[in-house]
Amino acid sequence: MTTTILAATPTLAGEAISALWIAIPIAVLFGVAEYLHHVRHVEVEYTRKLTHLGSGLIVLAMPWALGTHWTVLALCSGFAIVLVASRPLGLLPSIHAIGRRTQGAQFYPVAVYGTFILADGDPFLFVAPMLVMALSDTGAAVVGKRYGILRYRVVEDYRSLGGSLTFFVLTFTVVLVGLGLHGHPHLPSVLVIALITGLVSTAVEGISVEGADNILVPYATWVVLHATIAVDRDGLGVW
C-alpha cells in the first residue's frame, strides 16, 4: 500500500506541475486582458477575443502535457467557476462587459473538457476542433466587424458574409494542414474532408446564438472529422 502511494506521488506531482503550466498562462492572459481594458481602454470585443484565442492556443498542449482527463476536468471546472462567479460580481469586465447576451465564456471550459473526452487520446481530434473554435471564430469576428460586406440576422444575433467566409477559409486551412501533419495518405480525401468540415462548422457557427458556438462548433468539427477521417472516397461521396 505504502509502496503504491509512493510510486504514484511523482506522477501526481508531475501532473500537477503540467496543469500549472496550462493554468498560469491562462491566468496571465486574463490579467493582460484586464490591463488592456482598464488602462489602454481597448474595446471589450477585442479583449474578449484575445482571451478566446489565447486560451484556445494554450489548451492545445493538453493531449501531450496531461496524462488523465481528471486533470483536464479539474482545470476546466476551476476556470468555469471563475467565469461564472465573476460575472454577477462585476469582475473580469474585459470578458463579461459586452453589450449583448452571451454565455460563450461559460461554455468555453465545457467545450474543452467535452472535446478532450471525445478525442479519446487522439491529439488531432482534440487540436483541430479547438483550433477551429479559437482561430476561426476569432478571425470571423474580427473580419466581420470591419469588413462584414453583407449582414444577416440569426434570432437576436447578427452574422456577416465576410465573417462566415473567413470562418470557412480558416477552418478549411486548419483541417487541411492538420490532416497533412497527421499523416493522412490521400490528397483528394484530405481536400474533401477539409471542405466538408469547413462547410458544416461554418453552418453551425452561423446559426449559433448567445455564445452557443463555443460548444457547438468544436463538437460539430469533431463529429465530422471522427466520421470521415477513416472513410474511403466512396464514403466521402455520400457526405
mmCIF file of C-alpha atoms in Angstrom, residues 68-208:
data_model
loop_
_atom_site.group_PDB
_atom_site.id
_atom_site.type_symbol
_atom_site.label_atom_id
_atom_site.label_comp_id
_atom_site.label_asym_id
_atom_site.label_seq_id
_atom_site.Cartn_x
_atom_site.Cartn_y
_atom_site.Cartn_z
ATOM 1 C CA THR A 68 -5.569 11.915 -17.394
ATOM 2 C CA HIS A 69 -8.911 13.514 -18.125
ATOM 3 C CA TRP A 70 -9.368 14.124 -14.385
ATOM 4 C CA THR A 71 -6.718 16.834 -14.527
ATOM 5 C CA VAL A 72 -8.454 18.387 -17.523
ATOM 6 C CA LEU A 73 -11.730 18.248 -15.599
ATOM 7 C CA ALA A 74 -10.135 19.965 -12.601
ATOM 8 C CA LEU A 75 -8.677 22.729 -14.763
ATOM 9 C CA CYS A 76 -11.872 23.298 -16.733
ATOM 10 C CA SER A 77 -14.007 23.221 -13.592
ATOM 11 C CA GLY A 78 -11.764 25.767 -11.910
ATOM 12 C CA PHE A 79 -11.943 28.209 -14.798
ATOM 13 C CA ALA A 80 -15.680 27.598 -15.223
ATOM 14 C CA ILE A 81 -16.221 28.564 -11.572
ATOM 15 C CA VAL A 82 -14.127 31.709 -12.040
ATOM 16 C CA LEU A 83 -16.017 32.722 -15.184
ATOM 17 C CA VAL A 84 -19.468 32.008 -13.756
ATOM 18 C CA ALA A 85 -18.824 33.624 -10.367
ATOM 19 C CA SER A 86 -17.041 36.722 -11.702
ATOM 20 C CA ARG A 87 -19.927 37.859 -13.878
ATOM 21 C CA PRO A 88 -22.521 38.726 -11.171
ATOM 22 C CA LEU A 89 -19.718 40.186 -9.037
ATOM 23 C CA GLY A 90 -18.725 42.604 -11.783
ATOM 24 C CA LEU A 91 -15.256 41.098 -12.131
ATOM 25 C CA LEU A 92 -13.372 40.395 -15.372
ATOM 26 C CA PRO A 93 -15.170 43.135 -17.350
ATOM 27 C CA SER A 94 -12.660 42.572 -20.163
ATOM 28 C CA ILE A 95 -14.619 39.369 -20.792
ATOM 29 C CA HIS A 96 -18.111 40.000 -19.462
ATOM 30 C CA ALA A 97 -18.853 43.710 -20.072
ATOM 31 C CA ILE A 98 -20.286 43.173 -23.509
ATOM 32 C CA GLY A 99 -23.409 44.775 -24.906
ATOM 33 C CA ARG A 100 -25.191 41.581 -25.932
ATOM 34 C CA ARG A 101 -26.455 38.437 -24.291
ATOM 35 C CA THR A 102 -23.948 35.624 -24.462
ATOM 36 C CA GLN A 103 -22.881 32.642 -22.416
ATOM 37 C CA GLY A 104 -19.871 31.905 -24.593
ATOM 38 C CA ALA A 105 -17.251 32.412 -21.875
ATOM 39 C CA GLN A 106 -19.026 29.981 -19.558
ATOM 40 C CA PHE A 107 -19.414 27.427 -22.359
ATOM 41 C CA TYR A 108 -15.704 27.525 -23.201
ATOM 42 C CA PRO A 109 -14.397 25.223 -20.416
ATOM 43 C CA VAL A 110 -17.241 22.774 -21.110
ATOM 44 C CA ALA A 111 -16.214 22.631 -24.761
ATOM 45 C CA VAL A 112 -12.573 21.990 -23.868
ATOM 46 C CA TYR A 113 -13.326 19.118 -21.494
ATOM 47 C CA GLY A 114 -16.004 17.596 -23.721
ATOM 48 C CA THR A 115 -13.760 17.634 -26.776
ATOM 49 C CA PHE A 116 -10.895 16.137 -24.760
ATOM 50 C CA ILE A 117 -13.158 13.238 -23.770
ATOM 51 C CA LEU A 118 -14.477 12.766 -27.301
ATOM 52 C CA ALA A 119 -10.959 12.778 -28.769
ATOM 53 C CA ASP A 120 -10.175 9.736 -26.605
ATOM 54 C CA GLY A 121 -6.419 10.205 -26.713
ATOM 55 C CA ASP A 122 -6.136 11.240 -30.368
ATOM 56 C CA PRO A 123 -4.343 14.624 -30.356
ATOM 57 C CA PHE A 124 -5.607 15.563 -33.821
ATOM 58 C CA LEU A 125 -9.257 15.070 -32.861
ATOM 59 C CA PHE A 126 -8.717 17.442 -29.943
ATOM 60 C CA VAL A 127 -6.416 20.020 -31.503
ATOM 61 C CA ALA A 128 -8.361 20.542 -34.742
ATOM 62 C CA PRO A 129 -11.738 21.320 -33.060
ATOM 63 C CA MET A 130 -10.014 23.578 -30.521
ATOM 64 C CA LEU A 131 -8.197 25.478 -33.262
ATOM 65 C CA VAL A 132 -11.410 25.903 -35.211
ATOM 66 C CA MET A 133 -13.159 27.270 -32.118
ATOM 67 C CA ALA A 134 -10.276 29.578 -31.195
ATOM 68 C CA LEU A 135 -8.821 30.673 -34.525
ATOM 69 C CA SER A 136 -11.734 30.506 -36.979
ATOM 70 C CA ASP A 137 -14.207 32.100 -34.587
ATOM 71 C CA THR A 138 -11.815 34.928 -33.699
ATOM 72 C CA GLY A 139 -10.920 35.581 -37.319
ATOM 73 C CA ALA A 140 -14.577 35.609 -38.348
ATOM 74 C CA ALA A 141 -15.464 38.068 -35.576
ATOM 75 C CA VAL A 142 -12.634 40.484 -36.404
ATOM 76 C CA VAL A 143 -13.186 40.416 -40.164
ATOM 77 C CA GLY A 144 -16.967 40.520 -39.764
ATOM 78 C CA LYS A 145 -16.728 43.602 -37.574
ATOM 79 C CA ARG A 146 -14.575 45.512 -40.077
ATOM 80 C CA TYR A 147 -15.487 44.015 -43.454
ATOM 81 C CA GLY A 148 -18.845 42.370 -42.931
ATOM 82 C CA ILE A 149 -19.998 43.050 -46.541
ATOM 83 C CA LEU A 150 -23.475 41.612 -46.013
ATOM 84 C CA ARG A 151 -25.038 41.194 -42.573
ATOM 85 C CA TYR A 152 -27.830 38.760 -41.751
ATOM 86 C CA ARG A 153 -29.810 38.235 -38.591
ATOM 87 C CA VAL A 154 -29.970 34.992 -36.608
ATOM 88 C CA VAL A 155 -32.618 35.377 -33.863
ATOM 89 C CA GLU A 156 -31.141 38.278 -31.831
ATOM 90 C CA ASP A 157 -27.579 37.967 -33.132
ATOM 91 C CA TYR A 158 -26.026 39.093 -36.385
ATOM 92 C CA ARG A 159 -23.615 37.400 -38.758
ATOM 93 C CA SER A 160 -21.954 38.652 -41.922
ATOM 94 C CA LEU A 161 -20.932 37.175 -45.242
ATOM 95 C CA GLY A 162 -17.358 38.367 -44.709
ATOM 96 C CA GLY A 163 -17.207 36.753 -41.275
ATOM 97 C CA SER A 164 -18.674 33.454 -42.479
ATOM 98 C CA LEU A 165 -16.293 33.283 -45.445
ATOM 99 C CA THR A 166 -13.357 33.935 -43.101
ATOM 100 C CA PHE A 167 -14.565 31.194 -40.760
ATOM 101 C CA PHE A 168 -14.800 28.732 -43.650
ATOM 102 C CA VAL A 169 -11.356 29.560 -45.083
ATOM 103 C CA LEU A 170 -9.632 29.309 -41.687
ATOM 104 C CA THR A 171 -11.401 26.047 -40.831
ATOM 105 C CA PHE A 172 -10.575 24.557 -44.225
ATOM 106 C CA THR A 173 -6.927 25.530 -43.740
ATOM 107 C CA VAL A 174 -6.736 24.191 -40.171
ATOM 108 C CA VAL A 175 -8.146 20.813 -41.187
ATOM 109 C CA LEU A 176 -6.093 20.604 -44.379
ATOM 110 C CA VAL A 177 -2.805 21.320 -42.597
ATOM 111 C CA GLY A 178 -3.800 19.189 -39.606
ATOM 112 C CA LEU A 179 -4.566 16.146 -41.749
ATOM 113 C CA GLY A 180 -1.264 16.607 -43.561
ATOM 114 C CA LEU A 181 0.649 16.677 -40.275
ATOM 115 C CA HIS A 182 -1.465 13.791 -39.013
ATOM 116 C CA GLY A 183 -0.200 11.717 -41.921
ATOM 117 C CA HIS A 184 -3.393 11.207 -43.920
ATOM 118 C CA PRO A 185 -2.162 9.484 -47.089
ATOM 119 C CA HIS A 186 -4.695 10.523 -49.748
ATOM 120 C CA LEU A 187 -4.710 14.120 -51.000
ATOM 121 C CA PRO A 188 -8.152 14.005 -52.713
ATOM 122 C CA SER A 189 -9.703 12.683 -49.498
ATOM 123 C CA VAL A 190 -7.935 15.326 -47.424
ATOM 124 C CA LEU A 191 -9.385 18.078 -49.606
ATOM 125 C CA VAL A 192 -12.898 16.622 -49.371
ATOM 126 C CA ILE A 193 -12.698 16.182 -45.583
ATOM 127 C CA ALA A 194 -11.449 19.752 -45.177
ATOM 128 C CA LEU A 195 -14.256 21.007 -47.428
ATOM 129 C CA ILE A 196 -16.965 19.091 -45.555
ATOM 130 C CA THR A 197 -15.639 20.169 -42.157
ATOM 131 C CA GLY A 198 -15.439 23.788 -43.258
ATOM 132 C CA LEU A 199 -18.995 23.799 -44.607
ATOM 133 C CA VAL A 200 -20.567 22.057 -41.606
ATOM 134 C CA SER A 201 -18.669 24.068 -38.984
ATOM 135 C CA THR A 202 -19.432 27.357 -40.769
ATOM 136 C CA ALA A 203 -23.126 26.471 -40.953
ATOM 137 C CA VAL A 204 -23.204 25.557 -37.266
ATOM 138 C CA GLU A 205 -21.415 28.780 -36.307
ATOM 139 C CA GLY A 206 -23.816 30.760 -38.456
ATOM 140 C CA ILE A 207 -26.933 29.561 -36.627
ATOM 141 C CA SER A 208 -25.487 29.508 -33.081
#
